[in-house]
mmCIF file of C-alpha atoms in Angstrom:
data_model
loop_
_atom_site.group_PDB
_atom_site.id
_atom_site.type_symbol
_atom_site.label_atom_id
_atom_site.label_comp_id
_atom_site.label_asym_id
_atom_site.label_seq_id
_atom_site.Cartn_x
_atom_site.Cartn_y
_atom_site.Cartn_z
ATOM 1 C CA UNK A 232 0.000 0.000 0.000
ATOM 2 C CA UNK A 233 3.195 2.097 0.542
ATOM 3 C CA UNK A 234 4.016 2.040 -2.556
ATOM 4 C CA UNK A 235 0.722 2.555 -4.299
ATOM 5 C CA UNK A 236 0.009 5.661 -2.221
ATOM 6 C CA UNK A 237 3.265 7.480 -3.111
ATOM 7 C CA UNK A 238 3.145 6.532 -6.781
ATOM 8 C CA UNK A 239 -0.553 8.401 -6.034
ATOM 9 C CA UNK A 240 0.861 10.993 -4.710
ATOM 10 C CA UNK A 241 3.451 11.701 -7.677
ATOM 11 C CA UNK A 242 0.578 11.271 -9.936
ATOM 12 C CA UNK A 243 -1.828 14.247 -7.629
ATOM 13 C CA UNK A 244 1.311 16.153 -7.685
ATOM 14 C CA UNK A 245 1.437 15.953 -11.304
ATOM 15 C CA UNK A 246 4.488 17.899 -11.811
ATOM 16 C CA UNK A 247 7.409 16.252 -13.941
ATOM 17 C CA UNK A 248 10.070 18.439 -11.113
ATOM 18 C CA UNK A 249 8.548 16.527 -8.387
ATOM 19 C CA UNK A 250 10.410 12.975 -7.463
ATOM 20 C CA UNK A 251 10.076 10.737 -4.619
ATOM 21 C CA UNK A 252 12.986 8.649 -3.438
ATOM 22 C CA UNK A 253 13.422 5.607 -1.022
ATOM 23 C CA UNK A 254 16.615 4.226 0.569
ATOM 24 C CA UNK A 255 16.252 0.466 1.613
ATOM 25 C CA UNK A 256 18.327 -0.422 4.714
ATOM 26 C CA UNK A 257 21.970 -0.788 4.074
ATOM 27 C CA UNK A 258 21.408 1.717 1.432
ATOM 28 C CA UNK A 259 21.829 4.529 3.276
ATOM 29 C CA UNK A 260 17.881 4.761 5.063
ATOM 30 C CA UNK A 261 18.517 7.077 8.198
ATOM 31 C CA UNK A 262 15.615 5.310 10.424
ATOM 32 C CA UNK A 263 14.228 1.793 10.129
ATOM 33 C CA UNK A 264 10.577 2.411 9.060
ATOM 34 C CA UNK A 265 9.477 2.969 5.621
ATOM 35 C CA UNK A 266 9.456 6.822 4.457
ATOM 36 C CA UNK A 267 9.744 8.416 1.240
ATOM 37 C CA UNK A 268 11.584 11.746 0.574
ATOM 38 C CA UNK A 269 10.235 14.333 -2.408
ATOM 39 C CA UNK A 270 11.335 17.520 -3.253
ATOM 40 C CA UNK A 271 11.143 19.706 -6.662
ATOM 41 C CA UNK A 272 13.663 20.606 -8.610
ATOM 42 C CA UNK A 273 13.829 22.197 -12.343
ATOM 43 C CA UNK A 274 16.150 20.309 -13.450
ATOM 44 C CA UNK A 275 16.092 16.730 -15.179
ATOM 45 C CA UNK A 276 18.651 14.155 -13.416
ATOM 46 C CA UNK A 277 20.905 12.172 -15.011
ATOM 47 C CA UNK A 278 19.423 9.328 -14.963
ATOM 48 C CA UNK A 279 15.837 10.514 -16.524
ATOM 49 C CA UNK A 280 18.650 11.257 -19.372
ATOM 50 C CA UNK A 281 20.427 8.241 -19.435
ATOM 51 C CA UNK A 282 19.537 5.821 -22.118
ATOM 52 C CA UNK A 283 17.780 2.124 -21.075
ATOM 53 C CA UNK A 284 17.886 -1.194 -23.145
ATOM 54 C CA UNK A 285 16.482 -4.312 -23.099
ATOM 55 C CA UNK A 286 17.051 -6.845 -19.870
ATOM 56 C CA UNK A 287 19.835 -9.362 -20.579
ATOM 57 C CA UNK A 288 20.088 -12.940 -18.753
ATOM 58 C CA UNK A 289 23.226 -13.830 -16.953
ATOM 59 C CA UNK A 290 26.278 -14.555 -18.833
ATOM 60 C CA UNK A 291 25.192 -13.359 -22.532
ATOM 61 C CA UNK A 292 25.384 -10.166 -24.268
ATOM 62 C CA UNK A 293 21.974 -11.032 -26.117
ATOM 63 C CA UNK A 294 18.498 -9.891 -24.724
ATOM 64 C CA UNK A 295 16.628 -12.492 -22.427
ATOM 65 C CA UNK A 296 13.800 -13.104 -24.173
ATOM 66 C CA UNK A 297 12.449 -15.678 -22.127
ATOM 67 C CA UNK A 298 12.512 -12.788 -19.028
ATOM 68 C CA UNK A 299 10.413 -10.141 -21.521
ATOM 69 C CA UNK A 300 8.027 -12.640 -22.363
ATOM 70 C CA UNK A 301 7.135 -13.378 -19.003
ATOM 71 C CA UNK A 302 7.422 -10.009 -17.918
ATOM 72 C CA UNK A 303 4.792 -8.764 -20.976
ATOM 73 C CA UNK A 304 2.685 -11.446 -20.108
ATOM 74 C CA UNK A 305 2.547 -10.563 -15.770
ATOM 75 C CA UNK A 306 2.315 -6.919 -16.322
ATOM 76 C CA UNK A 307 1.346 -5.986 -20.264
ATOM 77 C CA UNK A 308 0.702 -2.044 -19.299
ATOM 78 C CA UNK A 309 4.631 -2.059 -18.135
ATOM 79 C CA UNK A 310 7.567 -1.188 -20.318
ATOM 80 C CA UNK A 311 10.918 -3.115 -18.115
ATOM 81 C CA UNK A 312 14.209 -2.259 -19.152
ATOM 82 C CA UNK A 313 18.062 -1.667 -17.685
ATOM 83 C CA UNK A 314 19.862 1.213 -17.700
ATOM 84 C CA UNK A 315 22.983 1.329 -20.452
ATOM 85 C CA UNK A 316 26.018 3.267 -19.601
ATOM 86 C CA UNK A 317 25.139 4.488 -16.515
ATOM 87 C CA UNK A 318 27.224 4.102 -13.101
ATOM 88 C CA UNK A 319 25.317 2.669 -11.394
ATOM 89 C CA UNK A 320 23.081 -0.648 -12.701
ATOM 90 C CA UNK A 321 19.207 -0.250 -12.504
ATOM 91 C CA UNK A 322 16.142 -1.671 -13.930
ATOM 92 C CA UNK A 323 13.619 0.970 -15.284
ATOM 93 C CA UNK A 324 9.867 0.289 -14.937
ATOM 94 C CA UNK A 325 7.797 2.496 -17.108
ATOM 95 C CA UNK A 326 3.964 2.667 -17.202
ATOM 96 C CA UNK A 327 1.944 3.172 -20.560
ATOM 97 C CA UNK A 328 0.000 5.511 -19.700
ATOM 98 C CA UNK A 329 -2.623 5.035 -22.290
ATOM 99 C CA UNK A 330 -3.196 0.836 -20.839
ATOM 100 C CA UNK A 331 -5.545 0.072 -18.476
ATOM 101 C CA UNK A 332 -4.251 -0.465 -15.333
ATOM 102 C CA UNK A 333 -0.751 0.715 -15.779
ATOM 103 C CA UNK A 334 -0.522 2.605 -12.420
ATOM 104 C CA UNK A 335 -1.737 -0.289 -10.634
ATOM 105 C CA UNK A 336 0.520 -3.107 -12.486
ATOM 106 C CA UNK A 337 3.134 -0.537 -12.052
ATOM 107 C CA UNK A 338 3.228 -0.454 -7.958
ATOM 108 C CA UNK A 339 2.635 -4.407 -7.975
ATOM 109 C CA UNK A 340 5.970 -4.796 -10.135
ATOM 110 C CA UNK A 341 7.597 -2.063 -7.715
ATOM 111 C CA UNK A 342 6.675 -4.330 -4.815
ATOM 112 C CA UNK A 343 7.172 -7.424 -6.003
ATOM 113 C CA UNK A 344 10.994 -6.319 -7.160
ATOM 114 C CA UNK A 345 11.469 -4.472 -3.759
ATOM 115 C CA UNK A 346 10.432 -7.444 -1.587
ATOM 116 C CA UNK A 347 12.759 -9.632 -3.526
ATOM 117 C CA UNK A 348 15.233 -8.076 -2.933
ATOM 118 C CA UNK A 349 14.672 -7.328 0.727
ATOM 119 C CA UNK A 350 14.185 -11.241 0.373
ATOM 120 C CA UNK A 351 18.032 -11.461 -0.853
ATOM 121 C CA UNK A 352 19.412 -8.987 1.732
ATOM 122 C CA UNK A 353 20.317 -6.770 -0.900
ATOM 123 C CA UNK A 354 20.262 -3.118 -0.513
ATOM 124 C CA UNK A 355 18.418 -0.735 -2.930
ATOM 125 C CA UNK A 356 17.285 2.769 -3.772
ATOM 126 C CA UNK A 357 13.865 3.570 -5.776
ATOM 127 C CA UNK A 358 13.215 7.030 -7.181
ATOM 128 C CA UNK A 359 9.608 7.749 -8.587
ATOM 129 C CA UNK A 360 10.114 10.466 -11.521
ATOM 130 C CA UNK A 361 7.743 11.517 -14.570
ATOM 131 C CA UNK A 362 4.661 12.289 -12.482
ATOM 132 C CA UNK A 363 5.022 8.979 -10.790
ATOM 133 C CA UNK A 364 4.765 6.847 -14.397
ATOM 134 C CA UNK A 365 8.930 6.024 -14.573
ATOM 135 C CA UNK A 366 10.674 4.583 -11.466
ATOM 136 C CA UNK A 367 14.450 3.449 -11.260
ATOM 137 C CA UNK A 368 14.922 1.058 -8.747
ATOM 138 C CA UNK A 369 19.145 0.339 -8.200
ATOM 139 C CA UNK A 370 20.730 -2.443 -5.938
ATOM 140 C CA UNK A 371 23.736 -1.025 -4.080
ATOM 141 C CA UNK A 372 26.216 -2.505 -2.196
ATOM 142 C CA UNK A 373 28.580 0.089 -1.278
ATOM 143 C CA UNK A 374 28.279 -0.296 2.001
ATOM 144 C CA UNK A 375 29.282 -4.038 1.462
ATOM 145 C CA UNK A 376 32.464 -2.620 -0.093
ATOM 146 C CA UNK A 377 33.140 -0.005 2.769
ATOM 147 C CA UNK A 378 33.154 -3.051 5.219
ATOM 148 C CA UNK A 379 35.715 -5.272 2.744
ATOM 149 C CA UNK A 380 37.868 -2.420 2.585
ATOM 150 C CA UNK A 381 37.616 -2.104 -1.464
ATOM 151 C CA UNK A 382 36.220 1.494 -1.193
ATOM 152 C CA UNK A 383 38.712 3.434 -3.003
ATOM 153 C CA UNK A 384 40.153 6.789 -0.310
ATOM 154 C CA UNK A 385 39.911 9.275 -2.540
ATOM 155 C CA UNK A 386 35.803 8.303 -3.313
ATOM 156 C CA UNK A 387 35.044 7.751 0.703
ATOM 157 C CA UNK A 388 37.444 10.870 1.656
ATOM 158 C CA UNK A 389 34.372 13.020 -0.152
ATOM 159 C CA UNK A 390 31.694 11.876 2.390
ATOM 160 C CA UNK A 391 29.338 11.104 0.106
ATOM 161 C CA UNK A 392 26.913 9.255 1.081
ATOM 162 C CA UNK A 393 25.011 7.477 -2.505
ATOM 163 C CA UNK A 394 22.153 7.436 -1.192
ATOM 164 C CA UNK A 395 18.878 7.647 -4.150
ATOM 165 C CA UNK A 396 19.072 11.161 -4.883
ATOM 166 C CA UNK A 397 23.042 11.077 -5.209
ATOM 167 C CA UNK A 398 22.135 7.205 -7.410
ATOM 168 C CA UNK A 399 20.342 9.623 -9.518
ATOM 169 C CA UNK A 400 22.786 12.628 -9.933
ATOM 170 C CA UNK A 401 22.547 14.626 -7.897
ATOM 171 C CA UNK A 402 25.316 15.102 -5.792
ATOM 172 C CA UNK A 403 26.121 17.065 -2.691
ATOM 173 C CA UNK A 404 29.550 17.594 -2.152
ATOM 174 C CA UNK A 405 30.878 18.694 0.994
ATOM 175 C CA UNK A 406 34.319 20.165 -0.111
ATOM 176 C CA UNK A 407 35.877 22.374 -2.321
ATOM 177 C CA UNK A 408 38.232 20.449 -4.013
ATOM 178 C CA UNK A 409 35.483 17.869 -4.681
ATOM 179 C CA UNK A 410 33.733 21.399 -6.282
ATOM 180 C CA UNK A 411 36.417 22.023 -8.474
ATOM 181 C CA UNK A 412 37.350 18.839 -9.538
ATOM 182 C CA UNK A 413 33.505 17.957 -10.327
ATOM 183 C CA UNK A 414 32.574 16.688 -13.922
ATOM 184 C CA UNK A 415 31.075 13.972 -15.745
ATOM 185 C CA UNK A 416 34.262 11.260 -15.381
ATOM 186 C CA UNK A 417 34.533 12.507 -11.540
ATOM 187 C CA UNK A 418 30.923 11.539 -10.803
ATOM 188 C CA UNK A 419 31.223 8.517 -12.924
ATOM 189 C CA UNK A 420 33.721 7.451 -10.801
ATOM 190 C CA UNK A 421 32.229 8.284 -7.458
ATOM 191 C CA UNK A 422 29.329 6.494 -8.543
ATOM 192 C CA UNK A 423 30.577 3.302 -9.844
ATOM 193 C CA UNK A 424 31.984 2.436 -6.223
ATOM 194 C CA UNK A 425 27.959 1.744 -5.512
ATOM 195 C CA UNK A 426 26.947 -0.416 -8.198
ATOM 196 C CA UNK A 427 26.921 -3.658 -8.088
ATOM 197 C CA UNK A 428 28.904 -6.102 -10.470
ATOM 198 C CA UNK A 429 27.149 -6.817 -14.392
ATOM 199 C CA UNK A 430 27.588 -10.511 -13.046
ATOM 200 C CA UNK A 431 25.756 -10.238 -10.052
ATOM 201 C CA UNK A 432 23.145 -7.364 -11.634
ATOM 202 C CA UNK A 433 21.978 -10.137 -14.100
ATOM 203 C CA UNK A 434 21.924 -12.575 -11.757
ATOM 204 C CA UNK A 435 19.190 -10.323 -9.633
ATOM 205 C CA UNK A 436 17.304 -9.456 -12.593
ATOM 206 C CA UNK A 437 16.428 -13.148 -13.553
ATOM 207 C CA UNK A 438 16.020 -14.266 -9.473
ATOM 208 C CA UNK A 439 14.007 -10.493 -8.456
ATOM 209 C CA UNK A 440 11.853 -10.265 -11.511
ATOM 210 C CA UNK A 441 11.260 -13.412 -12.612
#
């Protein structure tokens, strides 16, 4: 019901500046109870800019599709893809607006990938953008990689702390030198320490949305 109520609530809003975000546990939530966070902003984020393909099965290059079939057939008003080149690895759900009951297939595929995950220990973020009819949901793991030490200095000396509004772009950097030296490769690279490996992203997608 959560989730159906904020995707609502993007959707009264109605107003493409206004996102909501959600940090699972482990991925950077600040108190164990499930809260959203919105604000406005003018300005599209990366990752509404960043382009999406088709979902692709562990081990191959080529599109699963096996996975899109069942996925068309369990929720037909639902477009599901990946993110390409972006930092950090994320499925895209999109609703089509103009199918009958897109919003609703859209929160039951939201909670259905959320829960297994939760299922699977695996942290995640989940921002609600485009009135509430796109949503990126990302595992993370960068806390795993703080604890095993593979964290490189230089990204945990900026005390950033990825969690979904960071995932998506934008960044709040806490020192000057991180100011100046700022730019597209920079936050590539600050970024990348989150995601989690193309090996074990495919692995999720077939085991969380299958």
């Amino acid at each position: 019901h959560g989730v159906a109520a904020a995707l609502a609530l993007a959707r009264e809003v109605g107003s493409p500046e206004f996102r909501l975000g959600y940090n699972s546990l482990g991925a950077f939530a600040t108190i164990n109870h499930l809260h959203f966070q919105g604000y406005f902003s003018p300005h599209i984020l990366p990752c509404q800019r960043a382009a999406s393909g088709p979902l692709r099965a562990l081990g191959g290059s080529a599109p699963s599709q096996q996975l899109a079939s069942l996925l068309s057939g369990r929720w037909p008003a639902l477009q599901i893809s990946q993110l390409v080149d972006y930092p950090v690895r994320g499925w895209v759900l999109q609703a089509k607006i103009e199918a009958g009951g897109a919003h609703q297939q859209l929160a039951q595929a939201i909670m259905h990938l959320c829960g297994q995950l939760q299922s699977q220990d695996q942290p995640f973020n989940v921002l609600m953008a485009d009135a509430g009819s796109r949503v990126f949901v990302w595992p993370q793991s960068y806390a795993a990689y703080q604890a095993a030490g593979t964290v490189p200095n230089d990204v945990l000396d900026t005390g950033v702390n990825p969690a979904v509004f960071e995932i998506s772009g934008h960044l709040l950097l806490k020192r000057s030198e991180d100011m100046a030296a700022a730019g597209d490769a920079w936050a590539a690279r600050l970024l990348g320490a989150v995601s989690v490996s193309a090996d074990r992203f495919a692995e999720l997608t077939c085991e969380c949305l299958a």
